[in-house]
XYZ file of C-alpha atoms in Angstrom:
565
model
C -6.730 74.834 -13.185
C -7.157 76.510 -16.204
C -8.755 74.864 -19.282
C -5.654 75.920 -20.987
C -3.040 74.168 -19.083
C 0.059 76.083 -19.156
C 2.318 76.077 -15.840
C 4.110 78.739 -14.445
C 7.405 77.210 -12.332
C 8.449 79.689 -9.466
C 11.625 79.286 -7.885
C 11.947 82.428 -5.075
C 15.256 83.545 -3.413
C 15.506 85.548 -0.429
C 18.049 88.729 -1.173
C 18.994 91.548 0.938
C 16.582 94.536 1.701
C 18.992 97.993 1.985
C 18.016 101.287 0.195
C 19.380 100.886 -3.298
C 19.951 104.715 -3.408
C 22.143 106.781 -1.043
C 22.699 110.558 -1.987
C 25.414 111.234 -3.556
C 24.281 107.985 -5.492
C 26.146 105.314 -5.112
C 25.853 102.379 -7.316
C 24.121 99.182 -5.447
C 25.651 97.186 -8.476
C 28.375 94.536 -7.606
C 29.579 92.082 -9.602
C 31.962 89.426 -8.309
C 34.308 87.640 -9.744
C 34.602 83.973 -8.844
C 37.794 82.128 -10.061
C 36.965 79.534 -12.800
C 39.906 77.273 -11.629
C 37.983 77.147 -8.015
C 34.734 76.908 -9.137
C 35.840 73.260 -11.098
C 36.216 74.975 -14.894
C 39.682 74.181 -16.424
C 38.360 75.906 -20.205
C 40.466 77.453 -21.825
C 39.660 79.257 -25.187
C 42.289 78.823 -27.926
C 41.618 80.807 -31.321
C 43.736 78.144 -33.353
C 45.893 81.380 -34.704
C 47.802 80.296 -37.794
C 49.981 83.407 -38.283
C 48.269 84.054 -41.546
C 45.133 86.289 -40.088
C 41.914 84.095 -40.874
C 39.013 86.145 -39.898
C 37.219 83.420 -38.094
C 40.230 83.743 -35.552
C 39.067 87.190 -34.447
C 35.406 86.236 -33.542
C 35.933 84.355 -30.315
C 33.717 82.047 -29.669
C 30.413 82.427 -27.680
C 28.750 80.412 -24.895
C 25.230 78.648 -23.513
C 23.942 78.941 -19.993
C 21.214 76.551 -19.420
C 20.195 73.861 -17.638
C 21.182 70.786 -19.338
C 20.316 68.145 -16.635
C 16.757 69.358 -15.580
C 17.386 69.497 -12.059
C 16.917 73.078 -11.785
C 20.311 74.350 -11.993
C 21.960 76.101 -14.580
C 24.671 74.707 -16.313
C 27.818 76.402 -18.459
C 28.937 75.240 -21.812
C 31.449 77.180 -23.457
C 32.469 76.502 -27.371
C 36.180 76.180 -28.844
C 37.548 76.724 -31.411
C 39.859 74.436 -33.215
C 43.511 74.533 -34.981
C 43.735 76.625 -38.724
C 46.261 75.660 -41.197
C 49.306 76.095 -39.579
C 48.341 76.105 -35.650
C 49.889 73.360 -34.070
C 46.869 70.748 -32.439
C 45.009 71.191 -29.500
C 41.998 69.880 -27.276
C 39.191 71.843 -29.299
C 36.641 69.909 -27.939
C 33.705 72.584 -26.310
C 33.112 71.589 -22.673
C 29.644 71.061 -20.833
C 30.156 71.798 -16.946
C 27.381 70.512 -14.752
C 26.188 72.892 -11.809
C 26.577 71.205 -8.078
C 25.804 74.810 -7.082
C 27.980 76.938 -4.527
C 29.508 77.745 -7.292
C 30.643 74.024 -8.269
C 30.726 72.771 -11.587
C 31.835 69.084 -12.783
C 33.510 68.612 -16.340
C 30.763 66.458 -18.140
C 31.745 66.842 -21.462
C 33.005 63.211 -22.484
C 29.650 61.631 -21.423
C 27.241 64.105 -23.026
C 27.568 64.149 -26.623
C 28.683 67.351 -26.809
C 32.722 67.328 -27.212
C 32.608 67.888 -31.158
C 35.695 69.415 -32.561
C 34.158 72.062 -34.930
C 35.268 75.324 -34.989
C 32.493 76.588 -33.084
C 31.154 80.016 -32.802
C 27.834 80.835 -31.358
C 25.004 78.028 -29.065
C 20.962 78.238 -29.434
C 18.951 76.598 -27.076
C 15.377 75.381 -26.969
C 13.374 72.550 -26.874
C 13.033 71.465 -30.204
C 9.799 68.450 -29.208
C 8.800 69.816 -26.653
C 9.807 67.264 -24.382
C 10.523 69.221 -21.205
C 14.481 68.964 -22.190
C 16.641 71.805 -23.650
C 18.303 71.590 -27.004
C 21.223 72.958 -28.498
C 22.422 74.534 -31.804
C 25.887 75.207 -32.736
C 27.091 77.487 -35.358
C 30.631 76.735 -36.272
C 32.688 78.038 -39.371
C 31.745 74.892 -41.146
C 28.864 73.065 -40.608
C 26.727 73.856 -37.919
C 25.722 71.354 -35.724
C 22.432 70.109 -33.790
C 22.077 68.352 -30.391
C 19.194 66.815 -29.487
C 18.871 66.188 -25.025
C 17.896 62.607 -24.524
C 17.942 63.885 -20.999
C 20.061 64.209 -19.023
C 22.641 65.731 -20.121
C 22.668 63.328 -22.851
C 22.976 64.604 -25.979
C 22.958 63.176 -29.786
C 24.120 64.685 -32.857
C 20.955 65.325 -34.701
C 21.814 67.679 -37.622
C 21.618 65.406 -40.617
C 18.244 63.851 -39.437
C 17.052 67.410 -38.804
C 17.871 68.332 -42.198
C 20.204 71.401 -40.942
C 22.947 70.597 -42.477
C 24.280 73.716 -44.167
C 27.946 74.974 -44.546
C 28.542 78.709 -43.616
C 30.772 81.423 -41.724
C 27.762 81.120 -39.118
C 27.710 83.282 -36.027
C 24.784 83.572 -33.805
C 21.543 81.749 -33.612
C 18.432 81.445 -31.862
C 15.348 79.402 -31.158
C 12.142 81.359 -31.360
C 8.241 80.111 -32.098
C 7.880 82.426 -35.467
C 4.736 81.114 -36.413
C 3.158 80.844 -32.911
C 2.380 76.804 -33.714
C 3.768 75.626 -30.501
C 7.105 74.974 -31.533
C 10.439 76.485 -31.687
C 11.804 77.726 -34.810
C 16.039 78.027 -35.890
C 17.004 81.521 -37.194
C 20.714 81.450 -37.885
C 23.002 84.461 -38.487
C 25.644 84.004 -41.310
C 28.671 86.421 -41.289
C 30.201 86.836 -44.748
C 30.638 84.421 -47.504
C 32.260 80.972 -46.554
C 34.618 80.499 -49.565
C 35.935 83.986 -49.132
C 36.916 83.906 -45.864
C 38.642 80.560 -46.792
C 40.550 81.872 -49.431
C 42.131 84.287 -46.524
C 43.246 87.321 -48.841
C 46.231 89.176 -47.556
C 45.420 92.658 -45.910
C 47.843 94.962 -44.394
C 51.408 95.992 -44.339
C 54.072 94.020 -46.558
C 56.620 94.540 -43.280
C 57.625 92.047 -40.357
C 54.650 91.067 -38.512
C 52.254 93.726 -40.429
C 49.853 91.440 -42.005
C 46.199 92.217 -40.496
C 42.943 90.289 -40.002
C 40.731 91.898 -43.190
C 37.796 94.341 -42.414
C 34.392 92.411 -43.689
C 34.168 95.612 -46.566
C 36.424 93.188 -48.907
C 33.979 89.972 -48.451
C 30.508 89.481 -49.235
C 27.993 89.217 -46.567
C 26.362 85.642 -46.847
C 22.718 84.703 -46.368
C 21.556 84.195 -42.951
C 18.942 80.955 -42.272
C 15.426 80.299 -41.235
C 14.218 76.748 -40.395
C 11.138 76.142 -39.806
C 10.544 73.273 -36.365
C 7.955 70.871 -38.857
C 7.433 68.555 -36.054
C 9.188 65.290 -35.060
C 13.104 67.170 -34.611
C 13.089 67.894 -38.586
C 13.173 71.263 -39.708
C 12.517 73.004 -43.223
C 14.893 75.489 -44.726
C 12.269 78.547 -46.084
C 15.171 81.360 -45.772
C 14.709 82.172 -49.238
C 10.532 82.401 -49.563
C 10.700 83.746 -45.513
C 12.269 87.009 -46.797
C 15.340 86.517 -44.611
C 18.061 85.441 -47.303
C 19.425 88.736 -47.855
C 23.267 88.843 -48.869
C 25.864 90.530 -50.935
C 28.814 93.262 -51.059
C 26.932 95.980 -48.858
C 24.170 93.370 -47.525
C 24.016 90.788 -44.712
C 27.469 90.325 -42.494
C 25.460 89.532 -39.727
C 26.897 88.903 -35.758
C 24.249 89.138 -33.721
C 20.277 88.455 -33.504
C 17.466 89.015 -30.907
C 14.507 88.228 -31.356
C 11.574 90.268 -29.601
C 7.694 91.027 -30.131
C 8.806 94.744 -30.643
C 5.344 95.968 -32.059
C 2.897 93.956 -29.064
C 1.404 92.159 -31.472
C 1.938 89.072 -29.748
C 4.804 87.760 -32.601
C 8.300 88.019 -32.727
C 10.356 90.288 -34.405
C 14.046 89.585 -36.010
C 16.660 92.174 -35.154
C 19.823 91.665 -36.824
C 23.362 93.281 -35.733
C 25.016 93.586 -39.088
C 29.019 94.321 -39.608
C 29.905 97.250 -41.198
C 26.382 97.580 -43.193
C 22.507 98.021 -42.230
C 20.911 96.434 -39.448
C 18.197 93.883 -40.128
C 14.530 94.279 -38.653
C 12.295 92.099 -40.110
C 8.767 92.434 -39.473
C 6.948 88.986 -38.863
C 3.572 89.081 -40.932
C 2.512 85.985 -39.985
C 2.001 82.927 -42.091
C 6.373 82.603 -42.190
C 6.694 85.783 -44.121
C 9.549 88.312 -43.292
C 9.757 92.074 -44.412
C 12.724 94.099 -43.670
C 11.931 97.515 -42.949
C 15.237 98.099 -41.261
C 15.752 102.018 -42.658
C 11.512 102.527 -42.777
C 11.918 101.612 -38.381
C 15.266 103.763 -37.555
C 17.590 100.838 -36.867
C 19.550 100.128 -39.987
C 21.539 103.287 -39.323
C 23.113 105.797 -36.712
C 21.519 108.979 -36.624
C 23.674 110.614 -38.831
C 22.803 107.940 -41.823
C 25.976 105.678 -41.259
C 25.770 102.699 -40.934
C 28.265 101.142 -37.649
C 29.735 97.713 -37.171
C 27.638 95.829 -34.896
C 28.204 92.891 -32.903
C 26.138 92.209 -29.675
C 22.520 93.120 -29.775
C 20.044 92.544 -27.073
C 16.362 94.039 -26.255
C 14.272 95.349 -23.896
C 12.259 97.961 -21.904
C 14.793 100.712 -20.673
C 12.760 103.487 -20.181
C 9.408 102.246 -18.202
C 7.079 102.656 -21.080
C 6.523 98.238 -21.513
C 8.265 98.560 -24.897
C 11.378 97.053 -25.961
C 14.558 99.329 -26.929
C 17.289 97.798 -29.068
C 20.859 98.213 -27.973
C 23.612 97.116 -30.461
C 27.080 97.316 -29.082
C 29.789 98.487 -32.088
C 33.442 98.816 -33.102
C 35.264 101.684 -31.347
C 35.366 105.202 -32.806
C 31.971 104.283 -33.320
C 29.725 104.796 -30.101
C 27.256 101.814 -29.316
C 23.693 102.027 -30.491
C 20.456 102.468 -28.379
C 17.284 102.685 -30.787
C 14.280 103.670 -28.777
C 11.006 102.191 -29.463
C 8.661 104.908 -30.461
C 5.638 102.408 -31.031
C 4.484 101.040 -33.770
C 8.114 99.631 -35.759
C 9.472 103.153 -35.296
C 12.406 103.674 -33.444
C 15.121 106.590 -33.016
C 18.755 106.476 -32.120
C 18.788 107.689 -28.403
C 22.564 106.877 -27.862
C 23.274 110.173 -27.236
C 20.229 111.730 -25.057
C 20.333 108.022 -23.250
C 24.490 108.391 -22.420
C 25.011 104.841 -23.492
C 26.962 105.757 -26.475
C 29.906 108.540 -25.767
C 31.394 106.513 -23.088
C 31.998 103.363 -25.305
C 33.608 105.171 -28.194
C 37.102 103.634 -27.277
C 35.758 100.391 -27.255
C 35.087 97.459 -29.408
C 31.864 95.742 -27.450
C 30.945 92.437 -28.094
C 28.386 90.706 -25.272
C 25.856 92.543 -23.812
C 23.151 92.034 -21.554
C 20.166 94.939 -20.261
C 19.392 93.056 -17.223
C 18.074 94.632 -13.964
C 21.155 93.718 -11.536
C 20.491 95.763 -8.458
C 16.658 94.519 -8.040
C 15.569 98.376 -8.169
C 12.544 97.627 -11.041
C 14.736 98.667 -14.114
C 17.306 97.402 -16.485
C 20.822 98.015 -16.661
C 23.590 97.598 -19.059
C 26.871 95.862 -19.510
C 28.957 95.439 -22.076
C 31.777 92.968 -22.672
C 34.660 94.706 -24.757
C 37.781 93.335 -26.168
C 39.746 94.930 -29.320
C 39.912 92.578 -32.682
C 43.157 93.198 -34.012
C 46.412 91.998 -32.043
C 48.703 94.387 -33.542
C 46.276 97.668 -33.647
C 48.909 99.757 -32.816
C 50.653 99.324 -36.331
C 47.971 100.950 -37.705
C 47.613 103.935 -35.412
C 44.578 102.567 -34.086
C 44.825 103.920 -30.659
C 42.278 101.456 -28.655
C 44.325 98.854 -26.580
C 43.916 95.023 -27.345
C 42.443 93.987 -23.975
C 40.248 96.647 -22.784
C 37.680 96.802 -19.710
C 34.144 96.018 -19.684
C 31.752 98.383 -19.553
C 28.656 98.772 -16.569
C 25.914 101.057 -16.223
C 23.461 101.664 -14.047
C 19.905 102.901 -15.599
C 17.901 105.856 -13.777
C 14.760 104.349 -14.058
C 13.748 106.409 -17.125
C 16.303 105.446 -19.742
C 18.998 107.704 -18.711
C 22.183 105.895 -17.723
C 25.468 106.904 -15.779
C 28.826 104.834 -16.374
C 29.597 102.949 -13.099
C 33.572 103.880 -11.867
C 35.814 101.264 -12.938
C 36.563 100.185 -8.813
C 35.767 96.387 -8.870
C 38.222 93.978 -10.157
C 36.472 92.746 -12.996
C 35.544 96.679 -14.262
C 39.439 97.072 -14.005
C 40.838 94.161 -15.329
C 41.746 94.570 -19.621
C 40.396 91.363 -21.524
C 39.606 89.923 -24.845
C 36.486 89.178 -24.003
C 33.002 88.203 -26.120
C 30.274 86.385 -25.715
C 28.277 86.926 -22.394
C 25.404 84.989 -21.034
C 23.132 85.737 -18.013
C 21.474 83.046 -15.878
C 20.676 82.727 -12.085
C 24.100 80.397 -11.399
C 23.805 79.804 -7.940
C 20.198 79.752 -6.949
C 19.707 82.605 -5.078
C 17.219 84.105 -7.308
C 19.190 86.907 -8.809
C 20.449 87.291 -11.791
C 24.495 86.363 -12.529
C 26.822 86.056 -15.901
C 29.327 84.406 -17.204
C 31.601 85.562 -19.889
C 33.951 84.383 -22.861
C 37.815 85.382 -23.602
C 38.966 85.424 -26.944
C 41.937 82.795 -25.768
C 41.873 82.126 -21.945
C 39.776 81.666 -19.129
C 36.215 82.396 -18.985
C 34.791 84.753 -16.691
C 32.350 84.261 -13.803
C 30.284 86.831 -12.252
C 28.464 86.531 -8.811
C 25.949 89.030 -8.702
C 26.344 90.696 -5.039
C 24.391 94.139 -5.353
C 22.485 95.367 -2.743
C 18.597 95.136 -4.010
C 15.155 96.642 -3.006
C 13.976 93.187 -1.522
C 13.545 89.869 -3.002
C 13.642 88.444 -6.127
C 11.135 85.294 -7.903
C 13.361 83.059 -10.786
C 9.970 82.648 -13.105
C 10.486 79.473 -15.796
C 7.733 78.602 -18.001
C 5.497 75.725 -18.788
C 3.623 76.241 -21.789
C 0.761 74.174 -23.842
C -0.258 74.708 -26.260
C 2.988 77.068 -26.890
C 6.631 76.064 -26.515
C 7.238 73.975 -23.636
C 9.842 76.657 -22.615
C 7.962 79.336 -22.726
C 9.934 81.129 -25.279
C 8.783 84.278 -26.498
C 5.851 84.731 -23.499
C 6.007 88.120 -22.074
C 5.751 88.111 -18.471
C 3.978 90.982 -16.833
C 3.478 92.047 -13.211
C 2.282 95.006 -11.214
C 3.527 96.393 -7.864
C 2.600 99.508 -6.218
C 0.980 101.036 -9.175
C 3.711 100.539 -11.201
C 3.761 97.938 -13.880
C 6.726 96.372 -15.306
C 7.130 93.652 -18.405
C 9.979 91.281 -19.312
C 10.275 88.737 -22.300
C 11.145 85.064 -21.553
C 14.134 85.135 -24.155
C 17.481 83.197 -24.735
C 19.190 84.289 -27.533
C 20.692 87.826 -27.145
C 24.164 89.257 -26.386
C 26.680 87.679 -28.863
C 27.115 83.893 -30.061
C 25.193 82.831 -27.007
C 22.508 81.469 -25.126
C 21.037 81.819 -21.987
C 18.660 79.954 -19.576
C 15.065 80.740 -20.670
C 13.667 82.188 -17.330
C 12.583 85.653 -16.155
C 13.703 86.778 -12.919
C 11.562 89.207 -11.469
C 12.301 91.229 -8.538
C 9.618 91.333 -5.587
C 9.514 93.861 -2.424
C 10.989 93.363 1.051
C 7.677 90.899 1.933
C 7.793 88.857 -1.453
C 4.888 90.001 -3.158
C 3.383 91.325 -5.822
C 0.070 93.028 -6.953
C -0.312 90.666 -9.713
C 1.550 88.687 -12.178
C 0.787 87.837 -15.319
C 1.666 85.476 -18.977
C 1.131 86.284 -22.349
C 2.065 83.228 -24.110
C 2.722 82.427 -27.776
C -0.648 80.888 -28.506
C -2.207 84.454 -27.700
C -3.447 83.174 -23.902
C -3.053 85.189 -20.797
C -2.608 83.595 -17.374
C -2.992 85.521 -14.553
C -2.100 85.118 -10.546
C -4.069 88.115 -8.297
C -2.211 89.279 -5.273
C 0.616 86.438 -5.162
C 2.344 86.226 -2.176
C 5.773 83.670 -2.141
C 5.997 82.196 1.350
C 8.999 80.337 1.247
C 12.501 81.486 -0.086
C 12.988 77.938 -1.916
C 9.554 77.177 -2.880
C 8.071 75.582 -5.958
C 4.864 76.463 -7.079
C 3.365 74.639 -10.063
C -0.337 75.338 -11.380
C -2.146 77.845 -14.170
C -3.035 81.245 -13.788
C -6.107 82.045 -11.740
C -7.543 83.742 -15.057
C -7.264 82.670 -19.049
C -8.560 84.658 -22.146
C -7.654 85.007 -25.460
C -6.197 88.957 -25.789
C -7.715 91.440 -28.577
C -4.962 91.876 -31.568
């Protein structure tokens, strides 16, 4: 056992061993839809339109995959919103569904706490005390809300006591160890400024049926939120002497946030998707102090100096070289945005070279998610797309309301190729936006589930054809975050090594199960594996071999040090 007693919780799946790559290539990518109705989810999303165009109405409303029980399946809670003056009432309460796996879920929303009737937006999770049980956060156009897990699936309302309470147009969140003390921070995106949006000016056409949802040019962006985790479930607000409470007419307007150790410094970056204005990349330099060098790294702006409307952002290694891109999905006639990491905070916009970008111009995207979905060693990308304005066509905006998602499949070196629209859910037009990624039915691989801006949610099945079989890593960690949020997770096979983040927050307004799932060859094993947690420990495991395809293996690495920085 190591002195430093952090745990490393192995869950392995057996998956199918075909060659992932026929000639003419033929995507081993399948994603299947399974019917929410079946699978025991009755949610349906409901914008609370009022027929006077509040912006709030167009953001949809995100979602958290996690396991909310602790019995090592992953659970789906999906936010709602609620009625605007002059919608007539509905159920807006957000639902918790409880996993029974095979694709089973049980409505568990009355007895959990969580059934609050805020106009919610976007879910954190994390565990706040490190207690061993997952937290939530929920922004909401209004007062965002925290739920502590008294376990399980027992949740109280926490916020005043946390001393979170602040009012805001928030959109995403996320729960991230910032100061690398062992315990998760709250960053919290705010979208433009709350009494604005309120006020609901009137934009476009004085005819029948002609009045628009406003672009986020006419409002002022408001100040996004850092709270730092003091200990105890209270938090302190030190936005403004953190560097992070930038705001104004061409400043802040924020959607999305990621947040990723971009530099391999060991701490955690803060990537912003902004609306319509710069990105946000703040550098952490230590001690709770936030620089944004957003232009200085190559991120604030497209290539040609413009800057796009983000919405989903998400990071990681595309190309092979261990360090994380940034892809930032945008609002059509604007192609979505791959930054490559260069090294060292510099980045350049490889949306073109990387064929990411011309394919999406049509689209508005929303979720996204670079996940390795085929088990072949790199990470693809999909992209959940859905128009904002339900009357587009009165303004000669040529993009369709409900459009298709987008999938593609990555090379191996950063190069992508748009998968064929063939399956049912690459066919089918939505309104969709947030999307979260989790392994829902135990099996090891990875699997999503999706939000409609009014309607059903989506679920995805993940049925590709991989390389061999797959390890679902979650983390134990002391003295870092109990979760493991934030550890990189390493692991060499065949010469080749390969490096993944153990993240939650990413895609848009919502949260994922914090767990790296890490695909193994045809006998289940690996070279080595390794974990570089918060604290600045490594833990490594030499020549692992996973015997059974349901086995739990609990214990520290077979190696500890402290790393050079």
């Amino acid at each position: 056992m190591s002195l430093w007693a952090a745990s490393l919780l192995l869950c392995i799946s057996r998956a199918a061993v075909q060659d992932s790559r026929p000639a003419p290539p033929a995507s081993a990518i399948v994603l299947e839809e399974v019917d929410p109705k079946t699978a025991g989810i009755d949610f349906e999303h409901n914008m609370g339109k009022s027929g006077v165009k509040f912006l709030v109405e167009t953001m949809g409303s995100g979602l958290a995959a996690f396991d909310a029980d602790g019995d090592g399946t992953v659970d789906l809670y999906f936010l709602q919103g609620a009625p605007m003056p002059g919608c007539a009432p509905f159920d807006s309460r957000s639902r918790l569904y409880l996993n029974g796996g095979a694709w089973k879920f049980a409505d568990a929303t009355d007895s959990s706490g969580l059934a609050h009737g805020a106009y919610a937006l976007g879910a954190a999770v994390g565990d706040i005390e490190n207690d061993g049980d997952l937290d939530v956060y929920v922004s909401t156009y209004g007062f965002g809300k925290l739920f502590k897990n008294r376990g399980p699936a027992q949740f109280e309302d926490s916020t005043a006591a946390a001393g979170i309470s602040a009012e805001g147009f928030y959109s995403s969140a996320a729960f991230g160890d910032l100061d690398n003390d062992g315990l998760v921070d709250l960053y919290v995106v705010n979208y433009v400024e709350y009494a604005q949006a309120k006020a609901n000016p009137f934009c476009g056409k004085h005819t029948p049926g002609g009045r628009a949802y406003c672009t986020p040019h006419i409002y002022n962006g408001g100040k996004d939120a850092l709270y730092r985790n003091t200990g105890g479930g209270r938090f302190e607000d030190i936005s403004e002497k953190a560097g992070v409470a930038r705001a104004g007419r061409f400043d802040g307007k924020g959607l999305g946030v990621v947040l990723s150790d971009l530099d391999g410094d060991g701490d955690l970056e803060i990537v912003v998707a902004n609306d319509s204005c710069a990105n946000f990349l703040y550098r952490n330099d230590g001690g709770m102090k936030f620089e944004e060098i957003g232009p200085i790294a190559g991120v604030a702006f497209a290539e040609d100096g413009r800057e796009r409307a983000g919405m989903g952002i998400d990071a990681a290694d595309l190309d092979g070289d261990l360090r994380p891109e940034i892809f930032i999905t945008n609002l059509n006639a604007e192609p979505n945005s791959l930054f490559r990491n260069l090294g060292k905070l510099r980045f350049e916009d490889a949306g073109g070279v990387s064929r990411l970008g011309p394919p999406s111009v049509p689209f508005v995207g929303f979720g996204c998610a670079l996940v390795d979905w085929d088990g072949d060693g790199d990470r693809d990308v999909l992209v959940a797309n859905g128009h904002i304005l339900d009357n587009a066509e009165l303004f000669g905006d040529v993009s369709p309301y409900k459009q298709r998602p987008l999938l593609f499949e990555n090379d191996g070196r950063g190069r992508f190729r748009r998968l064929p629209p063939t399956a049912p859910f690459l066919t089918t037009p939505r309104v969709l936006r947030g999307l979260a990624v989790a392994d829902l039915d135990g099996d090891g691989d990875p699997d999503a589930a999706a939000t409609a801006s009014e309607g059903s949610p989506v679920l995805l099945q993940n049925r590709s054809t991989g390389t061999g079989n797959w390890v679902r890593i979650r983390l134990r960690g002391k003295p870092s975050n109990a979760a493991g949020i934030g550890a990189s997770v390493r692991w060499g096979r065949g010469g080749v090594e390969s490096a993944a983040e153990c993240r939650t927050a990413f895609s848009y307004m919502s949260a994922s199960q914090p767990e790296v799932l890490v695909p193994l060859d045809p006998v289940r094993s690996l070279d080595w594996i390794e974990v570089r947690w918060p604290s600045g420990f490594i833990d490594r495991w030499n020549s692992p071999k996973f015997e059974s395809a349901q086995a739990v293996l609990e214990e520290s690495g077979e190696a500890a040090s402290r790393p050079s920085r």
